[in-house]
PDB file of C-alpha atoms in Angstrom:
ATOM      1  CA  MET A1450      52.685 -79.083 -30.725  1.00 80.00           C
ATOM      2  CA  ALA A1451      54.851 -78.251 -27.707  1.00 85.00           C
ATOM      3  CA  PHE A1452      56.114 -75.126 -29.458  1.00 89.00           C
ATOM      4  CA  GLN A1453      52.565 -73.923 -30.114  1.00 91.00           C
ATOM      5  CA  ILE A1454      51.507 -74.441 -26.499  1.00 92.00           C
ATOM      6  CA  LEU A1455      54.626 -72.592 -25.324  1.00 93.00           C
ATOM      7  CA  LEU A1456      53.864 -69.750 -27.734  1.00 92.00           C
ATOM      8  CA  ASN A1457      50.313 -69.582 -26.431  1.00 93.00           C
ATOM      9  CA  PHE A1458      51.578 -69.408 -22.840  1.00 93.00           C
ATOM     10  CA  PHE A1459      54.078 -66.729 -23.833  1.00 94.00           C
ATOM     11  CA  ILE A1460      51.344 -64.612 -25.428  1.00 94.00           C
ATOM     12  CA  ALA A1461      49.246 -65.002 -22.285  1.00 94.00           C
ATOM     13  CA  LEU A1462      52.224 -63.886 -20.145  1.00 93.00           C
ATOM     14  CA  VAL A1463      52.837 -60.865 -22.383  1.00 94.00           C
ATOM     15  CA  TRP A1464      49.144 -60.002 -22.070  1.00 93.00           C
ATOM     16  CA  MET A1465      49.459 -60.198 -18.272  1.00 92.00           C
ATOM     17  CA  PHE A1466      52.445 -57.834 -18.324  1.00 92.00           C
ATOM     18  CA  LEU A1467      50.722 -55.436 -20.721  1.00 91.00           C
ATOM     19  CA  SER A1468      47.613 -55.171 -18.578  1.00 89.00           C
ATOM     20  CA  SER A1469      49.857 -55.197 -15.462  1.00 86.00           C
ATOM     21  CA  SER A1470      47.578 -57.433 -13.443  1.00 83.00           C
ATOM     22  CA  MET A1471      48.889 -60.807 -12.338  1.00 85.00           C
ATOM     23  CA  THR A1472      45.626 -62.662 -11.814  1.00 88.00           C
ATOM     24  CA  VAL A1473      44.312 -65.935 -13.142  1.00 89.00           C
ATOM     25  CA  THR A1474      41.498 -64.142 -14.982  1.00 91.00           C
ATOM     26  CA  THR A1475      43.934 -62.000 -16.967  1.00 92.00           C
ATOM     27  CA  PHE A1476      45.960 -65.087 -17.813  1.00 93.00           C
ATOM     28  CA  VAL A1477      42.874 -66.904 -19.121  1.00 93.00           C
ATOM     29  CA  ILE A1478      41.868 -63.896 -21.248  1.00 93.00           C
ATOM     30  CA  GLY A1479      45.418 -63.671 -22.606  1.00 93.00           C
ATOM     31  CA  TYR A1480      45.409 -67.379 -23.340  1.00 94.00           C
ATOM     32  CA  LEU A1481      42.171 -67.114 -25.321  1.00 94.00           C
ATOM     33  CA  ILE A1482      43.509 -64.117 -27.283  1.00 94.00           C
ATOM     34  CA  GLY A1483      46.704 -66.064 -27.950  1.00 93.00           C
ATOM     35  CA  PHE A1484      44.665 -68.991 -29.206  1.00 93.00           C
ATOM     36  CA  ILE A1485      42.768 -66.761 -31.639  1.00 93.00           C
ATOM     37  CA  LEU A1486      46.107 -65.384 -32.860  1.00 92.00           C
ATOM     38  CA  LEU A1487      47.428 -68.925 -33.355  1.00 91.00           C
ATOM     39  CA  LEU A1488      44.260 -69.757 -35.283  1.00 90.00           C
ATOM     40  CA  MET A1489      44.917 -66.809 -37.587  1.00 90.00           C
ATOM     41  CA  MET A1490      48.579 -67.770 -38.058  1.00 87.00           C
ATOM     42  CA  ARG A1491      48.079 -71.508 -38.515  1.00 85.00           C
ATOM     43  CA  ARG A1492      49.331 -71.459 -42.112  1.00 86.00           C
ATOM     44  CA  PHE A1493      52.836 -70.633 -40.900  1.00 87.00           C
ATOM     45  CA  PHE A1494      53.222 -73.700 -38.694  1.00 86.00           C
ATOM     46  CA  HIS A1495      54.591 -76.942 -40.077  1.00 85.00           C
ATOM     47  CA  GLU A1496      52.378 -79.024 -37.813  1.00 85.00           C
ATOM     48  CA  ARG A1497      48.682 -79.166 -37.118  1.00 87.00           C
ATOM     49  CA  LEU A1498      47.155 -76.807 -34.599  1.00 88.00           C
ATOM     50  CA  TYR A1499      47.617 -78.298 -31.143  1.00 89.00           C
ATOM     51  CA  ILE A1500      43.910 -78.146 -30.337  1.00 89.00           C
ATOM     52  CA  GLU A1501      43.291 -80.850 -32.950  1.00 90.00           C
ATOM     53  CA  ARG A1502      45.690 -83.235 -31.253  1.00 90.00           C
ATOM     54  CA  LEU A1503      44.161 -82.381 -27.882  1.00 91.00           C
ATOM     55  CA  TRP A1504      40.710 -83.139 -29.302  1.00 92.00           C
ATOM     56  CA  ALA A1505      42.017 -86.439 -30.698  1.00 92.00           C
ATOM     57  CA  ALA A1506      43.369 -87.332 -27.253  1.00 93.00           C
ATOM     58  CA  ILE A1507      39.974 -86.577 -25.664  1.00 94.00           C
ATOM     59  CA  LYS A1508      38.272 -88.704 -28.322  1.00 93.00           C
ATOM     60  CA  LEU A1509      40.711 -91.537 -27.576  1.00 93.00           C
ATOM     61  CA  THR A1510      39.800 -91.328 -23.884  1.00 93.00           C
ATOM     62  CA  PHE A1511      36.092 -91.605 -24.625  1.00 94.00           C
ATOM     63  CA  LEU A1512      36.709 -94.436 -27.100  1.00 91.00           C
ATOM     64  CA  PHE A1513      38.630 -96.273 -24.398  1.00 91.00           C
ATOM     65  CA  ILE A1514      35.812 -95.835 -21.868  1.00 93.00           C
ATOM     66  CA  ARG A1515      33.282 -97.138 -24.410  1.00 91.00           C
ATOM     67  CA  GLU A1516      35.416-100.155 -25.298  1.00 88.00           C
ATOM     68  CA  LEU A1517      36.010-100.852 -21.604  1.00 90.00           C
ATOM     69  CA  ILE A1518      32.274-101.023 -20.866  1.00 92.00           C
ATOM     70  CA  MET A1519      31.485-103.095 -23.963  1.00 88.00           C
ATOM     71  CA  SER A1520      34.228-105.650 -23.422  1.00 86.00           C
ATOM     72  CA  ASN A1521      33.417-105.907 -19.708  1.00 90.00           C
ATOM     73  CA  ILE A1522      29.851-106.835 -20.633  1.00 91.00           C
ATOM     74  CA  SER A1523      31.032-109.415 -23.146  1.00 86.00           C
ATOM     75  CA  VAL A1524      33.421-111.030 -20.629  1.00 87.00           C
ATOM     76  CA  LEU A1525      30.635-111.036 -18.052  1.00 90.00           C
ATOM     77  CA  ARG A1526      28.436-112.908 -20.527  1.00 88.00           C
ATOM     78  CA  LEU A1527      31.244-115.421 -21.090  1.00 86.00           C
ATOM     79  CA  VAL A1528      31.638-115.988 -17.355  1.00 87.00           C
ATOM     80  CA  LEU A1529      27.940-116.389 -16.661  1.00 91.00           C
ATOM     81  CA  ARG A1530      27.391-118.801 -19.535  1.00 87.00           C
ATOM     82  CA  PRO A1531      26.550-122.324 -18.263  1.00 88.00           C
ATOM     83  CA  LYS A1532      28.744-124.044 -20.860  1.00 86.00           C
ATOM     84  CA  LEU A1533      32.335-122.852 -21.281  1.00 82.00           C
ATOM     85  CA  ASP A1534      32.855-122.923 -25.017  1.00 82.00           C
ATOM     86  CA  ILE A1535      35.567-120.332 -25.381  1.00 85.00           C
ATOM     87  CA  GLN A1536      38.446-120.286 -27.818  1.00 85.00           C
ATOM     88  CA  PRO A1537      41.564-118.844 -26.117  1.00 88.00           C
ATOM     89  CA  ARG A1538      44.366-117.875 -28.466  1.00 87.00           C
ATOM     90  CA  ILE A1539      47.653-116.039 -28.606  1.00 90.00           C
ATOM     91  CA  PHE A1540      47.993-114.168 -31.852  1.00 87.00           C
ATOM     92  CA  ALA A1541      50.529-111.789 -33.335  1.00 89.00           C
ATOM     93  CA  LEU A1542      49.294-108.260 -33.904  1.00 88.00           C
ATOM     94  CA  PRO A1543      51.434-106.369 -36.414  1.00 89.00           C
ATOM     95  CA  THR A1544      51.602-102.692 -35.577  1.00 89.00           C
ATOM     96  CA  ASP A1545      52.829 -99.634 -37.483  1.00 88.00           C
ATOM     97  CA  LEU A1546      53.418 -97.511 -34.371  1.00 87.00           C
ATOM     98  CA  GLU A1547      57.040 -96.492 -33.866  1.00 86.00           C
ATOM     99  CA  GLN A1548      57.497 -94.371 -30.750  1.00 88.00           C
ATOM    100  CA  ASP A1549      57.969 -96.008 -27.365  1.00 88.00           C
ATOM    101  CA  TRP A1550      55.065 -94.176 -25.768  1.00 90.00           C
ATOM    102  CA  GLU A1551      52.708 -95.159 -28.590  1.00 91.00           C
ATOM    103  CA  ILE A1552      53.581 -98.845 -28.148  1.00 91.00           C
ATOM    104  CA  THR A1553      53.145 -98.521 -24.381  1.00 91.00           C
ATOM    105  CA  LEU A1554      49.825 -96.729 -24.765  1.00 91.00           C
ATOM    106  CA  LEU A1555      48.479 -99.302 -27.232  1.00 91.00           C
ATOM    107  CA  SER A1556      49.614-102.191 -25.017  1.00 91.00           C
ATOM    108  CA  SER A1557      48.048-100.597 -21.948  1.00 90.00           C
ATOM    109  CA  LEU A1558      44.768 -99.988 -23.752  1.00 90.00           C
ATOM    110  CA  ILE A1559      44.673-103.571 -25.045  1.00 89.00           C
ATOM    111  CA  THR A1560      45.502-104.950 -21.595  1.00 89.00           C
ATOM    112  CA  LEU A1561      42.998-102.754 -19.762  1.00 87.00           C
ATOM    113  CA  THR A1562      40.112-103.899 -21.929  1.00 84.00           C
ATOM    114  CA  PRO A1563      39.081-107.270 -20.520  1.00 81.00           C
ATOM    115  CA  GLY A1564      39.467-110.361 -22.675  1.00 82.00           C
ATOM    116  CA  THR A1565      42.748-109.332 -24.277  1.00 87.00           C
ATOM    117  CA  ILE A1566      46.208-109.125 -22.692  1.00 89.00           C
ATOM    118  CA  VAL A1567      49.518-108.154 -24.270  1.00 90.00           C
ATOM    119  CA  VAL A1568      51.982-110.838 -23.254  1.00 90.00           C
ATOM    120  CA  HIS A1569      55.077-109.775 -25.177  1.00 89.00           C
ATOM    121  CA  VAL A1570      56.488-107.089 -27.417  1.00 90.00           C
ATOM    122  CA  SER A1571      58.822-108.332 -30.125  1.00 89.00           C
ATOM    123  CA  ASP A1572      62.405-107.037 -30.123  1.00 87.00           C
ATOM    124  CA  ASP A1573      61.986-104.883 -33.219  1.00 86.00           C
ATOM    125  CA  GLN A1574      58.713-103.494 -31.808  1.00 85.00           C
ATOM    126  CA  ASN A1575      56.728-104.394 -34.914  1.00 88.00           C
ATOM    127  CA  ILE A1576      54.647-107.187 -33.396  1.00 90.00           C
ATOM    128  CA  LEU A1577      52.609-107.337 -30.196  1.00 90.00           C
ATOM    129  CA  TYR A1578      51.679-110.811 -28.978  1.00 91.00           C
ATOM    130  CA  VAL A1579      48.138-110.663 -27.642  1.00 90.00           C
ATOM    131  CA  HIS A1580      46.321-113.306 -25.631  1.00 90.00           C
ATOM    132  CA  ALA A1581      42.573-113.253 -26.247  1.00 88.00           C
ATOM    133  CA  ILE A1582      40.084-115.127 -24.079  1.00 86.00           C
ATOM    134  CA  ASP A1583      37.664-115.811 -26.876  1.00 82.00           C
ATOM    135  CA  ALA A1584      38.851-115.229 -30.414  1.00 78.00           C
ATOM    136  CA  ASP A1585      37.021-117.313 -32.970  1.00 78.00           C
ATOM    137  CA  ASP A1586      38.448-115.325 -35.825  1.00 74.00           C
ATOM    138  CA  VAL A1587      41.954-113.961 -35.426  1.00 75.00           C
ATOM    139  CA  ASP A1588      41.781-111.619 -38.402  1.00 77.00           C
ATOM    140  CA  ASP A1589      38.597-110.186 -36.983  1.00 80.00           C
ATOM    141  CA  ALA A1590      40.252-109.453 -33.631  1.00 76.00           C
ATOM    142  CA  ILE A1591      43.283-107.865 -35.294  1.00 78.00           C
ATOM    143  CA  ASP A1592      41.038-105.723 -37.461  1.00 80.00           C
ATOM    144  CA  SER A1593      38.966-104.550 -34.525  1.00 80.00           C
ATOM    145  CA  ILE A1594      42.035-103.459 -32.544  1.00 78.00           C
ATOM    146  CA  LYS A1595      43.619-101.829 -35.576  1.00 78.00           C
ATOM    147  CA  ASN A1596      40.486 -99.918 -36.480  1.00 81.00           C
ATOM    148  CA  THR A1597      39.775 -98.606 -32.999  1.00 84.00           C
ATOM    149  CA  PHE A1598      42.806 -98.044 -30.802  1.00 88.00           C
ATOM    150  CA  GLU A1599      45.629 -97.917 -33.306  1.00 89.00           C
ATOM    151  CA  LYS A1600      43.780 -95.522 -35.570  1.00 89.00           C
ATOM    152  CA  ALA A1601      42.957 -93.241 -32.635  1.00 90.00           C
ATOM    153  CA  ILE A1602      46.568 -93.269 -31.372  1.00 91.00           C
ATOM    154  CA  LYS A1603      47.837 -92.442 -34.873  1.00 90.00           C
ATOM    155  CA  GLU A1604      45.371 -89.573 -34.961  1.00 88.00           C
ATOM    156  CA  VAL A1605      46.908 -88.233 -31.743  1.00 88.00           C
ATOM    157  CA  SER A1606      50.562 -88.690 -32.710  1.00 87.00           C
ATOM    158  CA  ARG A1607      50.384 -87.398 -36.275  1.00 82.00           C
ATOM    159  CA  PRO A1608      52.356 -84.126 -36.301  1.00 77.00           C
TER     160      PRO A1608
ATOM    161  CA  MET B 872      68.486-113.592 -24.142  1.00 52.00           C
ATOM    162  CA  LYS B 873      67.582-109.931 -24.065  1.00 63.00           C
ATOM    163  CA  THR B 874      63.919-109.149 -23.628  1.00 72.00           C
ATOM    164  CA  ASN B 875      62.151-106.048 -24.829  1.00 78.00           C
ATOM    165  CA  ASP B 876      61.233-103.950 -21.792  1.00 84.00           C
ATOM    166  CA  VAL B 877      59.649-101.080 -23.693  1.00 87.00           C
ATOM    167  CA  ILE B 878      56.437-100.979 -21.640  1.00 89.00           C
ATOM    168  CA  LEU B 879      58.211-101.118 -18.266  1.00 90.00           C
ATOM    169  CA  GLN B 880      60.764 -98.480 -19.232  1.00 91.00           C
ATOM    170  CA  THR B 881      58.260 -96.034 -20.707  1.00 91.00           C
ATOM    171  CA  GLY B 882      56.005 -96.441 -17.697  1.00 91.00           C
ATOM    172  CA  THR B 883      58.949 -95.881 -15.361  1.00 93.00           C
ATOM    173  CA  LYS B 884      59.921 -92.649 -17.117  1.00 91.00           C
ATOM    174  CA  VAL B 885      56.483 -91.241 -16.242  1.00 92.00           C
ATOM    175  CA  VAL B 886      55.904 -92.768 -12.800  1.00 94.00           C
ATOM    176  CA  PHE B 887      59.380 -91.861 -11.459  1.00 94.00           C
ATOM    177  CA  PHE B 888      58.537 -88.146 -11.430  1.00 94.00           C
ATOM    178  CA  ILE B 889      55.248 -88.731  -9.620  1.00 95.00           C
ATOM    179  CA  ILE B 890      56.907 -90.778  -6.868  1.00 95.00           C
ATOM    180  CA  PHE B 891      59.737 -88.247  -6.516  1.00 94.00           C
ATOM    181  CA  LEU B 892      57.314 -85.311  -6.270  1.00 94.00           C
ATOM    182  CA  PHE B 893      55.275 -87.178  -3.674  1.00 93.00           C
ATOM    183  CA  SER B 894      58.417 -87.882  -1.643  1.00 93.00           C
ATOM    184  CA  ILE B 895      59.297 -84.170  -1.594  1.00 92.00           C
ATOM    185  CA  HIS B 896      55.715 -83.365  -0.545  1.00 91.00           C
ATOM    186  CA  ILE B 897      55.866 -85.922   2.282  1.00 91.00           C
ATOM    187  CA  PHE B 898      59.211 -84.510   3.429  1.00 90.00           C
ATOM    188  CA  PHE B 899      57.835 -80.967   3.751  1.00 86.00           C
ATOM    189  CA  ALA B 900      54.553 -82.130   5.308  1.00 84.00           C
ATOM    190  CA  GLY B 901      56.344 -83.615   8.315  1.00 77.00           C
ATOM    191  CA  HIS B 902      55.616 -80.904  10.840  1.00 76.00           C
ATOM    192  CA  PHE B 903      51.818 -80.698  10.908  1.00 79.00           C
ATOM    193  CA  ALA B 904      50.803 -83.780   8.931  1.00 83.00           C
ATOM    194  CA  PRO B 905      52.061 -87.358   8.643  1.00 85.00           C
ATOM    195  CA  GLY B 906      55.412 -87.542   6.931  1.00 84.00           C
ATOM    196  CA  GLY B 907      58.911 -86.321   7.604  1.00 85.00           C
ATOM    197  CA  GLY B 908      62.516 -87.048   6.756  1.00 87.00           C
ATOM    198  CA  PHE B 909      62.462 -90.810   7.166  1.00 91.00           C
ATOM    199  CA  VAL B 910      59.405 -91.530   5.029  1.00 92.00           C
ATOM    200  CA  GLY B 911      60.459 -88.977   2.420  1.00 92.00           C
ATOM    201  CA  GLY B 912      63.878 -90.579   2.189  1.00 93.00           C
ATOM    202  CA  LEU B 913      62.396 -94.044   1.803  1.00 94.00           C
ATOM    203  CA  LEU B 914      60.060 -92.804  -0.972  1.00 94.00           C
ATOM    204  CA  THR B 915      62.964 -91.192  -2.815  1.00 94.00           C
ATOM    205  CA  THR B 916      64.806 -94.485  -2.506  1.00 94.00           C
ATOM    206  CA  ALA B 917      61.743 -96.274  -3.872  1.00 94.00           C
ATOM    207  CA  ALA B 918      61.768 -94.025  -6.939  1.00 94.00           C
ATOM    208  CA  ILE B 919      65.467 -94.736  -7.547  1.00 93.00           C
ATOM    209  CA  VAL B 920      64.912 -98.474  -7.018  1.00 92.00           C
ATOM    210  CA  LEU B 921      62.182 -98.371  -9.661  1.00 93.00           C
ATOM    211  CA  LEU B 922      64.749 -96.839 -12.029  1.00 91.00           C
ATOM    212  CA  LEU B 923      67.203 -99.597 -11.074  1.00 90.00           C
ATOM    213  CA  LEU B 924      64.587-102.243 -11.841  1.00 90.00           C
ATOM    214  CA  ALA B 925      63.637-100.803 -15.218  1.00 90.00           C
ATOM    215  CA  PHE B 926      67.135 -99.894 -16.398  1.00 88.00           C
ATOM    216  CA  ASP B 927      70.446-101.282 -15.217  1.00 84.00           C
ATOM    217  CA  LEU B 928      72.887-100.327 -12.495  1.00 85.00           C
ATOM    218  CA  LYS B 929      75.386 -98.596 -14.769  1.00 85.00           C
ATOM    219  CA  THR B 930      72.783 -96.322 -16.377  1.00 86.00           C
ATOM    220  CA  VAL B 931      71.431 -95.179 -13.029  1.00 87.00           C
ATOM    221  CA  GLN B 932      74.936 -94.596 -11.651  1.00 86.00           C
ATOM    222  CA  LYS B 933      75.673 -92.453 -14.700  1.00 88.00           C
ATOM    223  CA  ALA B 934      72.449 -90.513 -14.171  1.00 88.00           C
ATOM    224  CA  LEU B 935      73.052 -89.996 -10.425  1.00 87.00           C
ATOM    225  CA  PRO B 936      76.831 -89.755 -10.079  1.00 88.00           C
ATOM    226  CA  PHE B 937      76.890 -89.354  -6.300  1.00 85.00           C
ATOM    227  CA  ASN B 938      78.969 -91.330  -3.874  1.00 87.00           C
ATOM    228  CA  PHE B 939      76.141 -92.240  -1.520  1.00 88.00           C
ATOM    229  CA  MET B 940      78.478 -92.818   1.445  1.00 91.00           C
ATOM    230  CA  ILE B 941      79.358 -89.107   1.288  1.00 93.00           C
ATOM    231  CA  VAL B 942      75.609 -88.362   1.201  1.00 93.00           C
ATOM    232  CA  VAL B 943      75.288 -90.290   4.502  1.00 94.00           C
ATOM    233  CA  ALA B 944      78.184 -88.307   5.962  1.00 94.00           C
ATOM    234  CA  VAL B 945      76.646 -84.977   4.905  1.00 94.00           C
ATOM    235  CA  GLY B 946      73.319 -85.978   6.431  1.00 93.00           C
ATOM    236  CA  LEU B 947      74.942 -86.916   9.743  1.00 93.00           C
ATOM    237  CA  LEU B 948      76.876 -83.636   9.758  1.00 93.00           C
ATOM    238  CA  LEU B 949      73.661 -81.665   9.157  1.00 90.00           C
ATOM    239  CA  ALA B 950      71.870 -83.423  12.005  1.00 89.00           C
ATOM    240  CA  LEU B 951      74.804 -83.071  14.395  1.00 89.00           C
ATOM    241  CA  GLY B 952      75.387 -79.452  13.403  1.00 88.00           C
ATOM    242  CA  THR B 953      71.736 -78.581  14.065  1.00 86.00           C
ATOM    243  CA  ALA B 954      71.980 -80.204  17.485  1.00 84.00           C
ATOM    244  CA  ALA B 955      75.313 -78.597  18.341  1.00 84.00           C
ATOM    245  CA  GLY B 956      74.288 -75.128  17.152  1.00 80.00           C
ATOM    246  CA  SER B 957      72.153 -74.704  20.259  1.00 80.00           C
ATOM    247  CA  ILE B 958      75.288 -74.773  22.441  1.00 82.00           C
ATOM    248  CA  LEU B 959      76.430 -71.464  20.957  1.00 81.00           C
ATOM    249  CA  PHE B 960      73.279 -69.744  22.272  1.00 81.00           C
ATOM    250  CA  ASP B 961      73.777 -71.086  25.810  1.00 80.00           C
ATOM    251  CA  VAL B 962      70.728 -73.372  25.720  1.00 80.00           C
ATOM    252  CA  PRO B 963      70.692 -77.164  26.173  1.00 81.00           C
ATOM    253  CA  PHE B 964      71.826 -79.510  23.437  1.00 81.00           C
ATOM    254  CA  PHE B 965      69.137 -80.160  20.757  1.00 78.00           C
ATOM    255  CA  THR B 966      67.067 -77.072  21.563  1.00 78.00           C
ATOM    256  CA  HIS B 967      65.442 -75.922  18.337  1.00 79.00           C
ATOM    257  CA  ALA B 968      64.750 -72.352  17.341  1.00 77.00           C
ATOM    258  CA  TYR B 969      62.056 -71.034  15.035  1.00 76.00           C
ATOM    259  CA  ASP B 970      60.758 -67.712  13.823  1.00 73.00           C
ATOM    260  CA  ASP B 971      58.364 -66.262  11.265  1.00 74.00           C
ATOM    261  CA  PHE B 972      60.024 -64.798   8.202  1.00 75.00           C
ATOM    262  CA  ASN B 973      58.468 -62.888   5.327  1.00 75.00           C
ATOM    263  CA  LEU B 974      59.810 -64.700   2.284  1.00 74.00           C
ATOM    264  CA  PRO B 975      59.423 -63.067  -1.148  1.00 76.00           C
ATOM    265  CA  LEU B 976      57.550 -65.933  -2.818  1.00 74.00           C
ATOM    266  CA  PHE B 977      55.923 -67.891   0.009  1.00 74.00           C
ATOM    267  CA  GLY B 978      54.597 -65.038   2.105  1.00 72.00           C
ATOM    268  CA  VAL B 979      54.882 -65.281   5.886  1.00 77.00           C
ATOM    269  CA  SER B 980      56.238 -68.715   6.695  1.00 75.00           C
ATOM    270  CA  SER B 981      57.650 -70.069   9.902  1.00 76.00           C
ATOM    271  CA  LEU B 982      61.125 -71.506   9.520  1.00 77.00           C
ATOM    272  CA  HIS B 983      62.253 -74.093  12.039  1.00 80.00           C
ATOM    273  CA  THR B 984      65.701 -75.589  12.576  1.00 80.00           C
ATOM    274  CA  ALA B 985      64.005 -78.986  12.942  1.00 83.00           C
ATOM    275  CA  MET B 986      63.655 -78.837   9.160  1.00 85.00           C
ATOM    276  CA  ILE B 987      67.447 -78.899   8.796  1.00 87.00           C
ATOM    277  CA  PHE B 988      67.622 -81.867  11.164  1.00 89.00           C
ATOM    278  CA  ASP B 989      64.941 -83.561   9.054  1.00 89.00           C
ATOM    279  CA  ALA B 990      66.970 -82.904   5.913  1.00 91.00           C
ATOM    280  CA  GLY B 991      69.876 -84.633   7.629  1.00 93.00           C
ATOM    281  CA  VAL B 992      67.696 -87.653   8.422  1.00 93.00           C
ATOM    282  CA  TYR B 993      66.469 -87.648   4.793  1.00 93.00           C
ATOM    283  CA  LEU B 994      70.000 -87.676   3.381  1.00 94.00           C
ATOM    284  CA  VAL B 995      71.120 -90.439   5.768  1.00 95.00           C
ATOM    285  CA  VAL B 996      68.163 -92.642   4.823  1.00 94.00           C
ATOM    286  CA  VAL B 997      68.585 -92.123   1.070  1.00 94.00           C
ATOM    287  CA  GLY B 998      72.360 -92.603   1.203  1.00 93.00           C
ATOM    288  CA  SER B 999      72.349 -95.707   3.360  1.00 94.00           C
ATOM    289  CA  THR B1000      69.540 -97.531   1.526  1.00 93.00           C
ATOM    290  CA  ILE B1001      70.937 -96.805  -1.938  1.00 92.00           C
ATOM    291  CA  THR B1002      74.409 -97.850  -0.738  1.00 91.00           C
ATOM    292  CA  MET B1003      72.990-101.155   0.518  1.00 92.00           C
ATOM    293  CA  ILE B1004      71.112-101.831  -2.707  1.00 90.00           C
ATOM    294  CA  GLN B1005      74.050-100.891  -4.931  1.00 87.00           C
ATOM    295  CA  THR B1006      76.436-102.994  -2.858  1.00 88.00           C
ATOM    296  CA  ILE B1007      74.184-106.041  -3.049  1.00 89.00           C
ATOM    297  CA  GLY B1008      73.214-105.478  -6.682  1.00 82.00           C
ATOM    298  CA  GLY B1009      76.633-104.651  -8.088  1.00 72.00           C
ATOM    299  CA  ASP B1010      79.009-107.516  -8.704  1.00 67.00           C
ATOM    300  CA  SER B1011      82.247-105.576  -8.329  1.00 55.00           C
TER     301      SER B1011
END
């Protein structure tokens, strides 16, 4: 991914030197031409085209915003309820993510959505301990996190 | 009992650069906007202290192998040299000089000897605060 972006920048720079005008406009035109060239040559790369990973990252951002709004509303409903019948739990969330930044990103996303907080990461980084404010069904909570955030992060980090 | 600090360390690796960049910005903004050598030095120290909190003393000392007492000495020399340089031109002590230069990359920019004095202040602040923290934190 980094190599492809560098290549794209390099093509844009070469385009600037060829047209001998050092303006932003020329750079943008060169960048677009470089992107079309990368699109043509995508069979020769070992990894996916970087635009796909960028798109996955944008999708993850929008997914996070959606989850943030939804879970805020649900916590608000819990707070405003006259009777407090919540079921707080700490459960272990097994994760398949390996890189440090993936674990950090997943933990931050879980913590930033209200109602769930990551309290600890196990030493071998395979288990996150999550505190949920209202988890009637633990398997359900694990499934929901796995199917939203973890899947989206894997989509971003897949080479 | 060793805990897993993966979130703190990964966050630090990103945030450190932002704090350091901001400290450099504050240092250069000192003439016309709030900022200057003292605040810039303290912010740089804050970035290094964040590293010290996330990692341990030995790792940071390996990453930044400076003797910070010498950094203090260099800063004091810079400040004193800027002040004493005015004697050579037969003007009172601490008189600053400035002029507009046409630099190749920045265009016309006014260079001021107060900047060198500020760099001295910056180095003294960074050196002394890091020396204090390392002396208190280290057990040797």
